[in-house]
Amino acid sequence: MTTKLINQTRLRLWLIVFVIQILGFCTRSATSSSPDHRYNAGDRVPLFVNKVGPLYNPSETYDYYDLPFCRPNPIIWMEESLGEVINGDRLASTLYELKFKEDKTGAMLCQKKLKRDEVVRFRKAIVDEFYFQMYFDDLPLWGYIGKIEDQELILGVKGNKYYLFTHVQFDVLYNDNRVIEIRGFSDPTHMVDITDDVEINVKFTYSVSWNATLAHFQTRMDKYTRASSLPTNRKIHWFSFINSIIIILLLMGLLMLLFMRRLKNDLRKCSSGDEEEDKEVGWKYIHGDVFRHPQNISLFSALLGVGNQLLTMVCFIFLLAFLGVLYPYNRGLLCTSLVILYCLTSAVAGYTASSFHNQFSDAGWERSVRLAGILYLGPLFVTMSILNTVAASYGATAALPFGSIVVILLIYTFLGLPLLALGGIIGYKFRSEFQAPSAVKKYPREIPRLRWYQKTPCQMFLVGLLSFSAIAVELHHLYASLWGYKIYTLPSILFVMFIILTVLTAILGVGLTYIQLSVEDHEWWWRSLFRGGSTAIFMFAYGIYFYVRSNMSGFLQLSLFLGYNASICYTFFLILSTISFHASLIFVRKIYRAVKSE
């Protein structure tokens, strides 16, 4: 007995150590910079090359050395965190040597003879408008690989000339012993013609210029947030905010004038005891059916569990952004946070699914918890597997290595699943019966024939359209950030828009639930979910419109765009569905508590 206990204790300690090591892998960052980013004159400041890709296909990126640039021997690939790998970062060593406060002019990087196939690869990259990305002291910089000149405009000769840039200029600003800013660009005065498929000798060079600045180290990331703070963008954000507020006020006014006035009249008629007047109150007749538990209670409970989990995770993401933990180009931290927070909030999904199920039945809650574990991750895993296969076939950095996939599975297995089960057990232990204001009849009441505008599709369209119209402008900015190179760094605006979307979903859910009950349709449970989540359908449709209007192209970019967009919209579907149901449940309980029992 003692030996068995010792073995169990050892196993638990081993699992704890293993999880800690995995979390350490998730949070480490690929950097060899000093912890405080301080350097002495002559110290080598770390510079890593990262990736290349077409300008208009932001998700289609490849390893920097997939193109035949000058490369060290051997290439040293940096150890990266899980978030950096998910983000598609592949940092590697380079021949560029930048020393603190040491200027260089025309320094030789390497001289190489480009073979015909290498010339073709460079030329194809120039046609696709490839850019390169590097990181210097954890600051990002970009540059173009080459350019195309139309000879008809210059010499009157039909055809294009393709030029490869051979010189990179680095302009560095520093304050005391710290790097403040880096500007890197390809010098268009140094280039070679690679129009023809012939071997060519190319000399790659670079220059470095160091200049002092009064800017402080703490504000060096402000350069990357300035774009979102321009007066034009501020006007657009304020316009979007005012537009959303007006829509909410109009809807609240409509709800107060129509629904609340009618509801008060209904309650007055029910309280008066006048039998003739009481016949006009439709929702009062179904008091014995309105609290009948929904069909497929396990799936319904699981959906609520996942919705609450994702809502909790989004709130924590906003909290991290407000605390300054998440900021632009903090490589991979957002992806790492999403993975860890999803696992940690699995307890919320398990508890919600189990506690809600147990309000109606003590048996079968385990199935609700299991469904909560796969309802979101199942479709997400299938989608990401397909996208990973497509990306791997193209050799893109969007493809996760097998080791990273194993790490994600192990994190969820040893962290997410135990917390999911723990939440389910807690929900079962502290279970309580559903407190219905009125008793449920044995046999359900027949639902009258509904008109087309009283059915689920029409109501979903109405809720989705109104909610989407309130966030359309900000959604465009968010899409431009995700699928372009506009940096969205206004978490406060995003948070306000999320609150507005939440309020709109709740108001519309309550109003349409009242209309549904007024026509003696007591099956409101599932419909309240679908109504709330319908906004995500409009978001996905707008995503397709955004893609068509953009300059993105190619099967790889199309696949990644549709897959990622579908995953994001599915997330919002679950969150908004949960919000709509909770608002409707509170409303239904309140109005039936106000009715005198007869």
PDB file of N, CA and C in Angstrom, residues 129-207:
ATOM      1  N   GLU A 129       6.044  40.667 -55.539  1.00  0.00           N
ATOM      2  CA  GLU A 129       6.288  41.769 -54.600  1.00  0.00           C
ATOM      3  C   GLU A 129       6.639  41.253 -53.205  1.00  0.00           C
ATOM      4  N   PHE A 130       7.652  40.388 -53.156  1.00  0.00           N
ATOM      5  CA  PHE A 130       8.099  39.847 -51.879  1.00  0.00           C
ATOM      6  C   PHE A 130       8.789  40.925 -51.051  1.00  0.00           C
ATOM      7  N   TYR A 131       8.602  40.818 -49.752  1.00  0.00           N
ATOM      8  CA  TYR A 131       9.311  41.643 -48.789  1.00  0.00           C
ATOM      9  C   TYR A 131      10.094  40.703 -47.867  1.00  0.00           C
ATOM     10  N   PHE A 132      11.031  41.235 -47.113  1.00  0.00           N
ATOM     11  CA  PHE A 132      11.721  40.445 -46.091  1.00  0.00           C
ATOM     12  C   PHE A 132      11.495  41.117 -44.738  1.00  0.00           C
ATOM     13  N   GLN A 133      11.571  40.335 -43.683  1.00  0.00           N
ATOM     14  CA  GLN A 133      11.427  40.868 -42.328  1.00  0.00           C
ATOM     15  C   GLN A 133      12.600  40.402 -41.476  1.00  0.00           C
ATOM     16  N   MET A 134      13.098  41.309 -40.660  1.00  0.00           N
ATOM     17  CA  MET A 134      14.170  41.002 -39.722  1.00  0.00           C
ATOM     18  C   MET A 134      13.796  41.558 -38.344  1.00  0.00           C
ATOM     19  N   TYR A 135      14.546  41.141 -37.335  1.00  0.00           N
ATOM     20  CA  TYR A 135      14.394  41.686 -35.981  1.00  0.00           C
ATOM     21  C   TYR A 135      15.755  42.126 -35.479  1.00  0.00           C
ATOM     22  N   PHE A 136      15.824  43.402 -35.092  1.00  0.00           N
ATOM     23  CA  PHE A 136      17.057  43.971 -34.569  1.00  0.00           C
ATOM     24  C   PHE A 136      16.804  44.426 -33.137  1.00  0.00           C
ATOM     25  N   ASP A 137      17.435  43.771 -32.180  1.00  0.00           N
ATOM     26  CA  ASP A 137      17.203  44.066 -30.760  1.00  0.00           C
ATOM     27  C   ASP A 137      15.702  44.019 -30.445  1.00  0.00           C
ATOM     28  N   ASP A 138      15.037  43.008 -30.994  1.00  0.00           N
ATOM     29  CA  ASP A 138      13.599  42.786 -30.811  1.00  0.00           C
ATOM     30  C   ASP A 138      12.725  43.847 -31.462  1.00  0.00           C
ATOM     31  N   LEU A 139      13.277  44.664 -32.352  1.00  0.00           N
ATOM     32  CA  LEU A 139      12.506  45.640 -33.119  1.00  0.00           C
ATOM     33  C   LEU A 139      12.378  45.132 -34.553  1.00  0.00           C
ATOM     34  N   PRO A 140      11.167  45.132 -35.118  1.00  0.00           N
ATOM     35  CA  PRO A 140      10.991  44.614 -36.480  1.00  0.00           C
ATOM     36  C   PRO A 140      11.390  45.640 -37.534  1.00  0.00           C
ATOM     37  N   LEU A 141      11.850  45.136 -38.676  1.00  0.00           N
ATOM     38  CA  LEU A 141      12.118  45.996 -39.818  1.00  0.00           C
ATOM     39  C   LEU A 141      11.835  45.212 -41.097  1.00  0.00           C
ATOM     40  N   TRP A 142      11.493  45.949 -42.158  1.00  0.00           N
ATOM     41  CA  TRP A 142      11.106  45.325 -43.408  1.00  0.00           C
ATOM     42  C   TRP A 142      11.833  45.982 -44.576  1.00  0.00           C
ATOM     43  N   GLY A 143      11.864  45.276 -45.694  1.00  0.00           N
ATOM     44  CA  GLY A 143      12.428  45.824 -46.916  1.00  0.00           C
ATOM     45  C   GLY A 143      11.983  45.009 -48.107  1.00  0.00           C
ATOM     46  N   TYR A 144      12.084  45.612 -49.291  1.00  0.00           N
ATOM     47  CA  TYR A 144      11.709  44.918 -50.520  1.00  0.00           C
ATOM     48  C   TYR A 144      12.909  44.192 -51.102  1.00  0.00           C
ATOM     49  N   ILE A 145      12.616  43.146 -51.853  1.00  0.00           N
ATOM     50  CA  ILE A 145      13.680  42.335 -52.449  1.00  0.00           C
ATOM     51  C   ILE A 145      14.142  42.925 -53.771  1.00  0.00           C
ATOM     52  N   GLY A 146      13.228  43.501 -54.525  1.00  0.00           N
ATOM     53  CA  GLY A 146      13.588  44.073 -55.823  1.00  0.00           C
ATOM     54  C   GLY A 146      12.454  44.904 -56.369  1.00  0.00           C
ATOM     55  N   LYS A 147      12.553  45.258 -57.642  1.00  0.00           N
ATOM     56  CA  LYS A 147      11.509  46.062 -58.264  1.00  0.00           C
ATOM     57  C   LYS A 147      11.382  45.712 -59.737  1.00  0.00           C
ATOM     58  N   ILE A 148      10.258  46.136 -60.319  1.00  0.00           N
ATOM     59  CA  ILE A 148       9.977  45.925 -61.746  1.00  0.00           C
ATOM     60  C   ILE A 148       9.874  47.286 -62.411  1.00  0.00           C
ATOM     61  N   GLU A 149      10.526  47.419 -63.565  1.00  0.00           N
ATOM     62  CA  GLU A 149      10.431  48.658 -64.337  1.00  0.00           C
ATOM     63  C   GLU A 149       9.787  48.354 -65.675  1.00  0.00           C
ATOM     64  N   ASP A 150       8.783  49.158 -66.031  1.00  0.00           N
ATOM     65  CA  ASP A 150       8.102  49.028 -67.317  1.00  0.00           C
ATOM     66  C   ASP A 150       8.917  49.774 -68.370  1.00  0.00           C
ATOM     67  N   GLN A 151       9.513  49.029 -69.291  1.00  0.00           N
ATOM     68  CA  GLN A 151      10.385  49.645 -70.284  1.00  0.00           C
ATOM     69  C   GLN A 151       9.627  50.499 -71.286  1.00  0.00           C
ATOM     70  N   GLU A 152       8.330  50.214 -71.453  1.00  0.00           N
ATOM     71  CA  GLU A 152       7.540  50.990 -72.409  1.00  0.00           C
ATOM     72  C   GLU A 152       7.401  52.440 -71.955  1.00  0.00           C
ATOM     73  N   LEU A 153       7.326  52.640 -70.649  1.00  0.00           N
ATOM     74  CA  LEU A 153       7.200  53.998 -70.123  1.00  0.00           C
ATOM     75  C   LEU A 153       8.533  54.739 -70.157  1.00  0.00           C
ATOM     76  N   ILE A 154       9.637  53.978 -70.084  1.00  0.00           N
ATOM     77  CA  ILE A 154      10.955  54.615 -70.004  1.00  0.00           C
ATOM     78  C   ILE A 154      11.608  54.744 -71.383  1.00  0.00           C
ATOM     79  N   LEU A 155      11.663  53.620 -72.106  1.00  0.00           N
ATOM     80  CA  LEU A 155      12.372  53.599 -73.384  1.00  0.00           C
ATOM     81  C   LEU A 155      11.445  53.403 -74.578  1.00  0.00           C
ATOM     82  N   GLY A 156      10.149  53.211 -74.307  1.00  0.00           N
ATOM     83  CA  GLY A 156       9.230  52.966 -75.408  1.00  0.00           C
ATOM     84  C   GLY A 156       9.327  51.558 -75.956  1.00  0.00           C
ATOM     85  N   VAL A 157       9.974  50.661 -75.203  1.00  0.00           N
ATOM     86  CA  VAL A 157      10.134  49.264 -75.622  1.00  0.00           C
ATOM     87  C   VAL A 157       9.228  48.400 -74.770  1.00  0.00           C
ATOM     88  N   LYS A 158       8.488  47.498 -75.420  1.00  0.00           N
ATOM     89  CA  LYS A 158       7.577  46.633 -74.676  1.00  0.00           C
ATOM     90  C   LYS A 158       8.362  45.643 -73.832  1.00  0.00           C
ATOM     91  N   GLY A 159       7.826  45.353 -72.642  1.00  0.00           N
ATOM     92  CA  GLY A 159       8.474  44.405 -71.760  1.00  0.00           C
ATOM     93  C   GLY A 159       8.864  45.044 -70.437  1.00  0.00           C
ATOM     94  N   ASN A 160       9.186  44.184 -69.470  1.00  0.00           N
ATOM     95  CA  ASN A 160       9.577  44.642 -68.140  1.00  0.00           C
ATOM     96  C   ASN A 160      11.016  44.261 -67.846  1.00  0.00           C
ATOM     97  N   LYS A 161      11.640  45.039 -67.014  1.00  0.00           N
ATOM     98  CA  LYS A 161      12.956  44.738 -66.490  1.00  0.00           C
ATOM     99  C   LYS A 161      12.835  44.417 -65.005  1.00  0.00           C
ATOM    100  N   TYR A 162      13.541  43.386 -64.566  1.00  0.00           N
ATOM    101  CA  TYR A 162      13.470  42.941 -63.178  1.00  0.00           C
ATOM    102  C   TYR A 162      14.815  43.183 -62.515  1.00  0.00           C
ATOM    103  N   TYR A 163      14.788  43.907 -61.393  1.00  0.00           N
ATOM    104  CA  TYR A 163      16.021  44.300 -60.716  1.00  0.00           C
ATOM    105  C   TYR A 163      16.018  43.755 -59.281  1.00  0.00           C
ATOM    106  N   LEU A 164      17.140  43.199 -58.870  1.00  0.00           N
ATOM    107  CA  LEU A 164      17.333  42.685 -57.515  1.00  0.00           C
ATOM    108  C   LEU A 164      18.161  43.678 -56.714  1.00  0.00           C
ATOM    109  N   PHE A 165      17.629  44.089 -55.573  1.00  0.00           N
ATOM    110  CA  PHE A 165      18.358  45.005 -54.700  1.00  0.00           C
ATOM    111  C   PHE A 165      19.509  44.245 -54.034  1.00  0.00           C
ATOM    112  N   THR A 166      20.676  44.874 -54.005  1.00  0.00           N
ATOM    113  CA  THR A 166      21.864  44.207 -53.462  1.00  0.00           C
ATOM    114  C   THR A 166      22.447  44.923 -52.247  1.00  0.00           C
ATOM    115  N   HIS A 167      21.811  46.003 -51.837  1.00  0.00           N
ATOM    116  CA  HIS A 167      22.362  46.781 -50.716  1.00  0.00           C
ATOM    117  C   HIS A 167      21.243  47.119 -49.732  1.00  0.00           C
ATOM    118  N   VAL A 168      21.495  46.908 -48.456  1.00  0.00           N
ATOM    119  CA  VAL A 168      20.538  47.240 -47.395  1.00  0.00           C
ATOM    120  C   VAL A 168      21.149  48.327 -46.519  1.00  0.00           C
ATOM    121  N   GLN A 169      20.367  49.370 -46.270  1.00  0.00           N
ATOM    122  CA  GLN A 169      20.794  50.479 -45.430  1.00  0.00           C
ATOM    123  C   GLN A 169      20.090  50.383 -44.077  1.00  0.00           C
ATOM    124  N   PHE A 170      20.864  50.367 -43.000  1.00  0.00           N
ATOM    125  CA  PHE A 170      20.326  50.351 -41.636  1.00  0.00           C
ATOM    126  C   PHE A 170      20.582  51.711 -40.986  1.00  0.00           C
ATOM    127  N   ASP A 171      19.532  52.380 -40.591  1.00  0.00           N
ATOM    128  CA  ASP A 171      19.645  53.638 -39.845  1.00  0.00           C
ATOM    129  C   ASP A 171      19.145  53.377 -38.427  1.00  0.00           C
ATOM    130  N   VAL A 172      20.065  53.509 -37.450  1.00  0.00           N
ATOM    131  CA  VAL A 172      19.745  53.161 -36.070  1.00  0.00           C
ATOM    132  C   VAL A 172      19.787  54.420 -35.208  1.00  0.00           C
ATOM    133  N   LEU A 173      18.777  54.575 -34.369  1.00  0.00           N
ATOM    134  CA  LEU A 173      18.748  55.657 -33.387  1.00  0.00           C
ATOM    135  C   LEU A 173      18.967  55.060 -31.997  1.00  0.00           C
ATOM    136  N   TYR A 174      19.786  55.745 -31.194  1.00  0.00           N
ATOM    137  CA  TYR A 174      20.076  55.235 -29.859  1.00  0.00           C
ATOM    138  C   TYR A 174      20.022  56.379 -28.843  1.00  0.00           C
ATOM    139  N   ASN A 175      19.811  56.034 -27.606  1.00  0.00           N
ATOM    140  CA  ASN A 175      19.830  56.978 -26.498  1.00  0.00           C
ATOM    141  C   ASN A 175      20.678  56.367 -25.390  1.00  0.00           C
ATOM    142  N   ASP A 176      21.793  57.011 -25.121  1.00  0.00           N
ATOM    143  CA  ASP A 176      22.749  56.500 -24.142  1.00  0.00           C
ATOM    144  C   ASP A 176      23.268  55.142 -24.607  1.00  0.00           C
ATOM    145  N   ASN A 177      22.935  54.064 -23.907  1.00  0.00           N
ATOM    146  CA  ASN A 177      23.443  52.739 -24.273  1.00  0.00           C
ATOM    147  C   ASN A 177      22.326  51.782 -24.698  1.00  0.00           C
ATOM    148  N   ARG A 178      21.239  52.363 -25.243  1.00  0.00           N
ATOM    149  CA  ARG A 178      20.107  51.533 -25.662  1.00  0.00           C
ATOM    150  C   ARG A 178      19.673  51.895 -27.081  1.00  0.00           C
ATOM    151  N   VAL A 179      19.212  50.874 -27.800  1.00  0.00           N
ATOM    152  CA  VAL A 179      18.670  51.079 -29.143  1.00  0.00           C
ATOM    153  C   VAL A 179      17.226  51.556 -29.015  1.00  0.00           C
ATOM    154  N   ILE A 180      16.894  52.628 -29.736  1.00  0.00           N
ATOM    155  CA  ILE A 180      15.553  53.207 -29.675  1.00  0.00           C
ATOM    156  C   ILE A 180      14.754  52.896 -30.928  1.00  0.00           C
ATOM    157  N   GLU A 181      15.393  52.962 -32.074  1.00  0.00           N
ATOM    158  CA  GLU A 181      14.651  52.787 -33.329  1.00  0.00           C
ATOM    159  C   GLU A 181      15.579  52.244 -34.403  1.00  0.00           C
ATOM    160  N   ILE A 182      15.018  51.494 -35.327  1.00  0.00           N
ATOM    161  CA  ILE A 182      15.767  50.950 -36.454  1.00  0.00           C
ATOM    162  C   ILE A 182      14.951  51.150 -37.726  1.00  0.00           C
ATOM    163  N   ARG A 183      15.584  51.686 -38.731  1.00  0.00           N
ATOM    164  CA  ARG A 183      14.973  51.791 -40.053  1.00  0.00           C
ATOM    165  C   ARG A 183      15.856  51.018 -41.027  1.00  0.00           C
ATOM    166  N   GLY A 184      15.261  50.057 -41.707  1.00  0.00           N
ATOM    167  CA  GLY A 184      16.004  49.291 -42.682  1.00  0.00           C
ATOM    168  C   GLY A 184      15.300  49.326 -44.020  1.00  0.00           C
ATOM    169  N   PHE A 185      16.048  49.535 -45.082  1.00  0.00           N
ATOM    170  CA  PHE A 185      15.425  49.574 -46.409  1.00  0.00           C
ATOM    171  C   PHE A 185      16.453  49.164 -47.460  1.00  0.00           C
ATOM    172  N   SER A 186      15.923  48.639 -48.540  1.00  0.00           N
ATOM    173  CA  SER A 186      16.771  48.255 -49.673  1.00  0.00           C
ATOM    174  C   SER A 186      17.064  49.487 -50.507  1.00  0.00           C
ATOM    175  N   ASP A 187      18.330  49.722 -50.788  1.00  0.00           N
ATOM    176  CA  ASP A 187      18.753  50.914 -51.518  1.00  0.00           C
ATOM    177  C   ASP A 187      18.529  50.702 -53.021  1.00  0.00           C
ATOM    178  N   PRO A 188      17.615  51.484 -53.648  1.00  0.00           N
ATOM    179  CA  PRO A 188      17.328  51.284 -55.084  1.00  0.00           C
ATOM    180  C   PRO A 188      18.461  51.725 -55.994  1.00  0.00           C
ATOM    181  N   THR A 189      19.506  52.354 -55.441  1.00  0.00           N
ATOM    182  CA  THR A 189      20.645  52.742 -56.285  1.00  0.00           C
ATOM    183  C   THR A 189      21.643  51.607 -56.446  1.00  0.00           C
ATOM    184  N   HIS A 190      21.453  50.539 -55.684  1.00  0.00           N
ATOM    185  CA  HIS A 190      22.314  49.363 -55.804  1.00  0.00           C
ATOM    186  C   HIS A 190      21.447  48.176 -56.207  1.00  0.00           C
ATOM    187  N   MET A 191      21.520  47.787 -57.475  1.00  0.00           N
ATOM    188  CA  MET A 191      20.699  46.677 -57.956  1.00  0.00           C
ATOM    189  C   MET A 191      21.327  46.072 -59.205  1.00  0.00           C
ATOM    190  N   VAL A 192      20.894  44.833 -59.480  1.00  0.00           N
ATOM    191  CA  VAL A 192      21.385  44.134 -60.667  1.00  0.00           C
ATOM    192  C   VAL A 192      20.190  43.674 -61.483  1.00  0.00           C
ATOM    193  N   ASP A 193      20.398  43.603 -62.787  1.00  0.00           N
ATOM    194  CA  ASP A 193      19.344  43.185 -63.714  1.00  0.00           C
ATOM    195  C   ASP A 193      19.300  41.658 -63.772  1.00  0.00           C
ATOM    196  N   ILE A 194      18.140  41.081 -63.432  1.00  0.00           N
ATOM    197  CA  ILE A 194      17.985  39.624 -63.483  1.00  0.00           C
ATOM    198  C   ILE A 194      16.843  39.249 -64.426  1.00  0.00           C
ATOM    199  N   THR A 195      16.678  40.059 -65.471  1.00  0.00           N
ATOM    200  CA  THR A 195      15.600  39.800 -66.431  1.00  0.00           C
ATOM    201  C   THR A 195      15.846  38.517 -67.200  1.00  0.00           C
ATOM    202  N   ASP A 196      17.092  38.240 -67.543  1.00  0.00           N
ATOM    203  CA  ASP A 196      17.415  37.067 -68.351  1.00  0.00           C
ATOM    204  C   ASP A 196      17.789  35.882 -67.471  1.00  0.00           C
ATOM    205  N   ASP A 197      17.520  34.678 -67.982  1.00  0.00           N
ATOM    206  CA  ASP A 197      17.844  33.447 -67.252  1.00  0.00           C
ATOM    207  C   ASP A 197      19.303  33.065 -67.488  1.00  0.00           C
ATOM    208  N   VAL A 198      20.191  33.856 -66.932  1.00  0.00           N
ATOM    209  CA  VAL A 198      21.626  33.588 -67.075  1.00  0.00           C
ATOM    210  C   VAL A 198      22.279  33.679 -65.708  1.00  0.00           C
ATOM    211  N   GLU A 199      23.398  32.990 -65.573  1.00  0.00           N
ATOM    212  CA  GLU A 199      24.137  33.094 -64.323  1.00  0.00           C
ATOM    213  C   GLU A 199      24.731  34.491 -64.189  1.00  0.00           C
ATOM    214  N   ILE A 200      24.785  34.965 -62.953  1.00  0.00           N
ATOM    215  CA  ILE A 200      25.243  36.327 -62.740  1.00  0.00           C
ATOM    216  C   ILE A 200      25.964  36.422 -61.401  1.00  0.00           C
ATOM    217  N   ASN A 201      27.066  37.173 -61.376  1.00  0.00           N
ATOM    218  CA  ASN A 201      27.795  37.423 -60.127  1.00  0.00           C
ATOM    219  C   ASN A 201      27.180  38.632 -59.416  1.00  0.00           C
ATOM    220  N   VAL A 202      26.869  38.445 -58.158  1.00  0.00           N
ATOM    221  CA  VAL A 202      26.205  39.500 -57.385  1.00  0.00           C
ATOM    222  C   VAL A 202      27.008  39.765 -56.116  1.00  0.00           C
ATOM    223  N   LYS A 203      27.211  41.042 -55.841  1.00  0.00           N
ATOM    224  CA  LYS A 203      27.902  41.446 -54.630  1.00  0.00           C
ATOM    225  C   LYS A 203      26.873  42.083 -53.687  1.00  0.00           C
ATOM    226  N   PHE A 204      26.608  41.439 -52.560  1.00  0.00           N
ATOM    227  CA  PHE A 204      25.653  41.941 -51.578  1.00  0.00           C
ATOM    228  C   PHE A 204      26.397  42.747 -50.508  1.00  0.00           C
ATOM    229  N   THR A 205      25.920  43.949 -50.253  1.00  0.00           N
ATOM    230  CA  THR A 205      26.577  44.833 -49.291  1.00  0.00           C
ATOM    231  C   THR A 205      25.529  45.441 -48.351  1.00  0.00           C
ATOM    232  N   TYR A 206      26.020  46.141 -47.323  1.00  0.00           N
ATOM    233  CA  TYR A 206      25.127  46.840 -46.402  1.00  0.00           C
ATOM    234  C   TYR A 206      25.870  47.979 -45.731  1.00  0.00           C
ATOM    235  N   SER A 207      25.114  48.945 -45.247  1.00  0.00           N
ATOM    236  CA  SER A 207      25.680  50.088 -44.538  1.00  0.00           C
ATOM    237  C   SER A 207      24.904  50.295 -43.246  1.00  0.00           C
TER     238      SER A 207
END
